[in-house]
CSV table of C-alpha atoms in Angstrom, one decimal:
chain,number,residue,atom,x,y,z
A,1,UNK,CA,-11.0,32.6,-24.9
A,2,UNK,CA,-7.5,31.1,-25.2
A,3,UNK,CA,-6.7,32.2,-21.7
A,4,UNK,CA,-9.9,30.5,-20.4
A,5,UNK,CA,-9.0,27.3,-22.2
A,6,UNK,CA,-5.5,27.4,-20.9
A,7,UNK,CA,-6.8,27.9,-17.4
A,8,UNK,CA,-9.2,25.0,-17.7
A,9,UNK,CA,-6.5,22.8,-19.0
A,10,UNK,CA,-4.3,23.6,-16.1
A,11,UNK,CA,-7.2,22.9,-13.7
A,12,UNK,CA,-7.8,19.6,-15.4
A,13,UNK,CA,-4.1,18.5,-15.1
A,14,UNK,CA,-3.9,19.6,-11.4
A,15,UNK,CA,-7.1,17.8,-10.6
A,16,UNK,CA,-6.0,14.6,-12.3
A,17,UNK,CA,-2.5,14.7,-10.8
A,18,UNK,CA,-3.8,15.2,-7.2
A,19,UNK,CA,-6.3,12.3,-7.8
A,20,UNK,CA,-3.5,10.2,-9.2
A,21,UNK,CA,-1.2,10.8,-6.2
A,22,UNK,CA,-3.9,9.8,-3.8
A,23,UNK,CA,-5.1,6.8,-5.8
A,24,UNK,CA,-1.7,5.1,-6.5
A,25,UNK,CA,-0.5,5.8,-3.0
A,26,UNK,CA,-3.5,4.3,-1.3
A,27,UNK,CA,-3.7,1.3,-3.6
A,28,UNK,CA,0.0,0.6,-3.4
A,29,UNK,CA,-0.1,0.7,0.4
A,30,UNK,CA,-3.1,-1.5,0.5
A,31,UNK,CA,-1.5,-4.1,-1.7
A,32,UNK,CA,1.7,-4.2,0.3
A,33,UNK,CA,-0.4,-4.5,3.5
A,34,UNK,CA,-2.6,-7.3,2.2
A,35,UNK,CA,0.5,-9.2,0.9
A,36,UNK,CA,2.1,-8.9,4.3
A,37,UNK,CA,-1.0,-10.2,6.0
A,38,UNK,CA,-1.1,-13.2,3.7
A,39,UNK,CA,2.5,-14.1,4.4
A,40,UNK,CA,4.6,-12.3,1.9
A,41,UNK,CA,6.6,-9.3,3.2
A,42,UNK,CA,8.5,-8.7,0.0
A,43,UNK,CA,6.7,-5.4,-0.7
A,44,UNK,CA,7.1,-4.3,2.9
A,45,UNK,CA,10.8,-5.0,2.9
A,46,UNK,CA,11.1,-3.0,-0.4
A,47,UNK,CA,9.5,0.0,1.2
A,48,UNK,CA,6.0,0.0,-0.3
A,49,UNK,CA,4.2,0.0,3.0
A,50,UNK,CA,4.3,3.8,3.0
A,51,UNK,CA,2.1,6.8,2.3
A,52,UNK,CA,5.0,8.5,0.5
A,53,UNK,CA,3.7,8.6,-3.1
A,54,UNK,CA,7.2,8.3,-4.7
A,55,UNK,CA,7.6,4.5,-4.5
A,56,UNK,CA,4.0,4.0,-5.9
A,57,UNK,CA,4.4,6.3,-8.9
A,58,UNK,CA,5.2,5.1,-12.5
A,59,UNK,CA,6.9,7.4,-15.0
A,60,UNK,CA,5.1,6.0,-18.0
A,61,UNK,CA,1.9,6.1,-16.1
A,62,UNK,CA,2.4,9.7,-15.3
A,63,UNK,CA,3.2,10.6,-18.9
A,64,UNK,CA,0.0,8.9,-20.0
A,65,UNK,CA,-1.9,10.8,-17.3
A,66,UNK,CA,-0.9,14.1,-18.8
A,67,UNK,CA,-1.4,13.0,-22.4
A,68,UNK,CA,-4.7,11.0,-22.0
A,69,UNK,CA,-5.9,11.7,-18.5
A,70,UNK,CA,-5.4,8.0,-17.8
A,71,UNK,CA,-2.4,6.9,-15.7
A,72,UNK,CA,-1.4,4.1,-13.4
A,73,UNK,CA,1.0,3.4,-10.5
A,74,UNK,CA,3.9,1.1,-10.1
A,75,UNK,CA,3.0,-2.4,-11.4
A,76,UNK,CA,6.4,-3.8,-10.4
A,77,UNK,CA,5.8,-4.1,-6.6
A,78,UNK,CA,7.7,-7.2,-5.6
A,79,UNK,CA,5.6,-10.3,-4.8
A,80,UNK,CA,6.8,-13.8,-4.0
A,81,UNK,CA,3.9,-16.2,-4.3
A,82,UNK,CA,6.0,-19.0,-2.7
A,83,UNK,CA,5.8,-17.0,0.6
A,84,UNK,CA,2.0,-17.3,0.6
A,85,UNK,CA,1.3,-20.8,1.9
A,86,UNK,CA,-1.3,-23.0,3.5
A,87,UNK,CA,-1.8,-26.6,4.3
A,88,UNK,CA,-5.0,-26.4,2.3
A,89,UNK,CA,-4.4,-25.7,-1.4
A,90,UNK,CA,-7.8,-24.1,-1.8
A,91,UNK,CA,-7.1,-21.6,1.1
A,92,UNK,CA,-3.7,-20.9,-0.5
A,93,UNK,CA,-5.2,-20.0,-3.8
A,94,UNK,CA,-7.8,-17.8,-2.0
A,95,UNK,CA,-5.0,-16.0,-0.3
A,96,UNK,CA,-3.2,-15.5,-3.5
A,97,UNK,CA,-6.4,-14.2,-5.2
A,98,UNK,CA,-6.9,-11.7,-2.4
A,99,UNK,CA,-3.4,-10.4,-2.9
A,100,UNK,CA,-3.5,-10.3,-6.7
A,101,UNK,CA,-7.0,-8.7,-6.7
A,102,UNK,CA,-6.2,-6.3,-3.9
A,103,UNK,CA,-5.6,-3.5,-6.4
A,104,UNK,CA,-9.1,-4.0,-7.9
A,105,UNK,CA,-10.7,-4.1,-4.5
A,106,UNK,CA,-9.0,-0.9,-3.5
A,107,UNK,CA,-9.9,0.9,-6.8
A,108,UNK,CA,-13.6,-0.1,-6.6
A,109,UNK,CA,-13.7,1.0,-2.9
A,110,UNK,CA,-12.1,4.4,-3.7
A,111,UNK,CA,-14.4,4.9,-6.8
A,112,UNK,CA,-17.5,4.1,-4.7
A,113,UNK,CA,-16.4,6.4,-1.9
A,114,UNK,CA,-15.7,9.3,-4.4
A,115,UNK,CA,-19.0,8.8,-6.1
A,116,UNK,CA,-20.9,8.8,-2.8
A,117,UNK,CA,-19.1,11.9,-1.7
A,118,UNK,CA,-19.8,13.7,-5.0
A,119,UNK,CA,-23.5,12.7,-4.8
A,120,UNK,CA,-23.7,13.8,-1.2
A,121,UNK,CA,-22.2,17.2,-2.0
A,122,UNK,CA,-24.1,18.0,-5.2
A,123,UNK,CA,-27.0,15.6,-5.7
A,124,UNK,CA,-27.9,13.3,-8.6
A,125,UNK,CA,-27.6,16.1,-11.2
A,126,UNK,CA,-23.9,16.1,-10.8
A,127,UNK,CA,-23.6,12.8,-12.7
A,128,UNK,CA,-24.7,14.2,-16.1
A,129,UNK,CA,-22.4,17.2,-15.6
A,130,UNK,CA,-19.5,14.9,-14.8
A,131,UNK,CA,-20.1,12.6,-17.7
A,132,UNK,CA,-20.1,15.6,-20.1
A,133,UNK,CA,-16.8,16.8,-18.8
A,134,UNK,CA,-15.3,13.3,-19.0
A,135,UNK,CA,-16.4,12.8,-22.6
A,136,UNK,CA,-14.7,16.1,-23.5
A,137,UNK,CA,-11.6,15.2,-21.5
A,138,UNK,CA,-11.6,18.5,-19.6
A,139,UNK,CA,-12.8,19.3,-16.1
A,140,UNK,CA,-14.3,22.8,-16.1
A,141,UNK,CA,-14.3,24.8,-12.9
A,142,UNK,CA,-16.3,27.5,-14.7
A,143,UNK,CA,-18.9,25.1,-15.9
A,144,UNK,CA,-19.3,23.6,-12.5
A,145,UNK,CA,-19.6,27.0,-10.9
A,146,UNK,CA,-22.3,28.1,-13.3
A,147,UNK,CA,-24.3,25.0,-12.5
A,148,UNK,CA,-23.8,25.3,-8.7
A,149,UNK,CA,-23.4,29.1,-8.2
A,150,UNK,CA,-23.8,28.9,-4.4
A,151,UNK,CA,-21.1,26.3,-3.9
A,152,UNK,CA,-17.7,27.6,-2.6
A,153,UNK,CA,-14.8,27.5,-5.0
A,154,UNK,CA,-12.9,25.1,-2.7
A,155,UNK,CA,-15.9,22.7,-2.8
A,156,UNK,CA,-15.9,22.8,-6.6
A,157,UNK,CA,-12.2,22.1,-6.7
A,158,UNK,CA,-12.7,19.1,-4.5
A,159,UNK,CA,-15.5,17.9,-6.8
A,160,UNK,CA,-13.2,18.0,-9.8
A,161,UNK,CA,-10.6,15.9,-8.0
A,162,UNK,CA,-13.4,13.5,-7.0
A,163,UNK,CA,-14.5,13.2,-10.7
A,164,UNK,CA,-10.9,12.6,-11.8
A,165,UNK,CA,-10.5,10.0,-9.0
A,166,UNK,CA,-13.7,8.1,-10.1
A,167,UNK,CA,-12.5,8.1,-13.7
A,168,UNK,CA,-9.0,6.8,-12.8
A,169,UNK,CA,-10.3,4.2,-10.3
A,170,UNK,CA,-12.9,2.7,-12.7
A,171,UNK,CA,-10.3,2.5,-15.5
A,172,UNK,CA,-7.6,1.0,-13.2
A,173,UNK,CA,-10.0,-1.4,-11.5
A,174,UNK,CA,-10.8,-2.9,-14.9
A,175,UNK,CA,-7.2,-3.0,-16.0
A,176,UNK,CA,-6.0,-4.6,-12.8
A,177,UNK,CA,-8.9,-7.1,-12.8
A,178,UNK,CA,-7.7,-8.4,-16.3
A,179,UNK,CA,-4.0,-8.0,-15.6
A,180,UNK,CA,-3.9,-9.7,-12.2
A,181,UNK,CA,-6.4,-12.3,-13.3
A,182,UNK,CA,-4.2,-13.2,-16.2
A,183,UNK,CA,-1.2,-13.4,-13.9
A,184,UNK,CA,-3.0,-15.6,-11.5
A,185,UNK,CA,-4.4,-17.8,-14.2
A,186,UNK,CA,-0.9,-18.2,-15.8
A,187,UNK,CA,0.6,-19.0,-12.4
A,188,UNK,CA,-2.0,-21.8,-11.9
A,189,UNK,CA,-1.6,-23.2,-15.4
A,190,UNK,CA,2.3,-23.2,-15.1
A,191,UNK,CA,2.2,-24.7,-11.7
A,192,UNK,CA,0.0,-27.6,-13.0
A,193,UNK,CA,1.7,-27.8,-16.4
A,194,UNK,CA,5.2,-26.3,-16.5
A,195,UNK,CA,5.5,-26.7,-20.3
A,196,UNK,CA,3.1,-23.7,-20.7
A,197,UNK,CA,5.6,-21.3,-19.1
A,198,UNK,CA,6.8,-20.3,-22.6
A,199,UNK,CA,3.4,-18.7,-23.3
A,200,UNK,CA,3.6,-16.3,-20.3
A,201,UNK,CA,5.3,-13.5,-22.2
A,202,UNK,CA,2.7,-13.8,-25.0
A,203,UNK,CA,-0.1,-13.4,-22.6
A,204,UNK,CA,1.5,-10.3,-21.2
A,205,UNK,CA,1.9,-8.8,-24.7
A,206,UNK,CA,-1.7,-9.5,-25.4
A,207,UNK,CA,-2.8,-7.7,-22.3
A,208,UNK,CA,-0.7,-4.6,-23.1
A,209,UNK,CA,-2.2,-4.6,-26.6
A,210,UNK,CA,-5.7,-4.4,-24.9
A,211,UNK,CA,-4.5,-1.4,-22.8
A,212,UNK,CA,-3.1,0.4,-25.8
A,213,UNK,CA,-6.4,-0.2,-27.7
A,214,UNK,CA,-8.2,1.7,-24.9
A,215,UNK,CA,-6.1,4.8,-25.6
A,216,UNK,CA,-6.6,4.8,-29.3
A,217,UNK,CA,-10.3,3.6,-29.5
A,218,UNK,CA,-12.8,6.3,-28.6
A,219,UNK,CA,-15.6,3.8,-28.3
A,220,UNK,CA,-13.8,2.0,-25.5
A,221,UNK,CA,-13.3,5.3,-23.6
A,222,UNK,CA,-17.0,6.1,-24.2
A,223,UNK,CA,-17.9,2.7,-22.8
A,224,UNK,CA,-15.8,3.4,-19.7
A,225,UNK,CA,-17.4,6.8,-19.1
A,226,UNK,CA,-20.9,5.3,-19.5
A,227,UNK,CA,-20.0,2.6,-17.0
A,228,UNK,CA,-19.1,5.3,-14.5
A,229,UNK,CA,-22.4,7.1,-15.2
A,230,UNK,CA,-24.4,3.9,-14.7
A,231,UNK,CA,-22.6,3.2,-11.5
A,232,UNK,CA,-23.3,6.7,-10.2
A,233,UNK,CA,-27.0,6.4,-11.0
A,234,UNK,CA,-27.2,3.0,-9.3
A,235,UNK,CA,-25.6,4.5,-6.1
A,236,UNK,CA,-27.9,7.5,-6.3
A,237,UNK,CA,-31.0,5.2,-6.6
A,238,UNK,CA,-29.7,3.1,-3.7
A,239,UNK,CA,-29.3,6.1,-1.5
A,240,UNK,CA,-32.7,7.4,-2.6
A,241,UNK,CA,-34.3,4.1,-1.5
A,242,UNK,CA,-32.8,4.3,2.0
């Protein structure tokens, strides 16, 4: 039994790590590309427009990945908002919003693609199985194989990576939406009223407190997993209606 649990743990870590590498690399590349298209080549010049995962990885994010099955990529990609300009101030802020929320857009896109792929491979029943594994924090190759005995082992391994990818992307989409939204809001406030610049660090500390609370509050993690399940059921119903 101990050997089985150890094997399942190793499978879980490998699945999450492979999902992590793909997710942070794609999202980092996408953000650098969007920023460059909007007029800021800072990330490109710093070497982030690459599919090499190393620049996009974060040490603390990787540690949390192995401890909590939740990890993130490099939040410190250079961005110079002054390079993003337009004669129309509304257009300028729209371009800034596209850059700042590019992470969220990429995560939602990847989560949707992974969910559609998983449903296409195994059908709607895979959602309940996936939710159960997420709630226990362990991806079980053996459990998956017992529910889908005719599926090849490679296909099941891919399914576990897809589940890990969905979990990571939904979590990071929410974090990035709040994090980048707060950054953009503070930028706007400070630009209009420079005296509020002193509150910028306080806002950042508040955000990190929210992130930490997700790690230590089971209810928030449960809410995240239920959100994934609801999204999967919605996608399944949409495909069923087509």
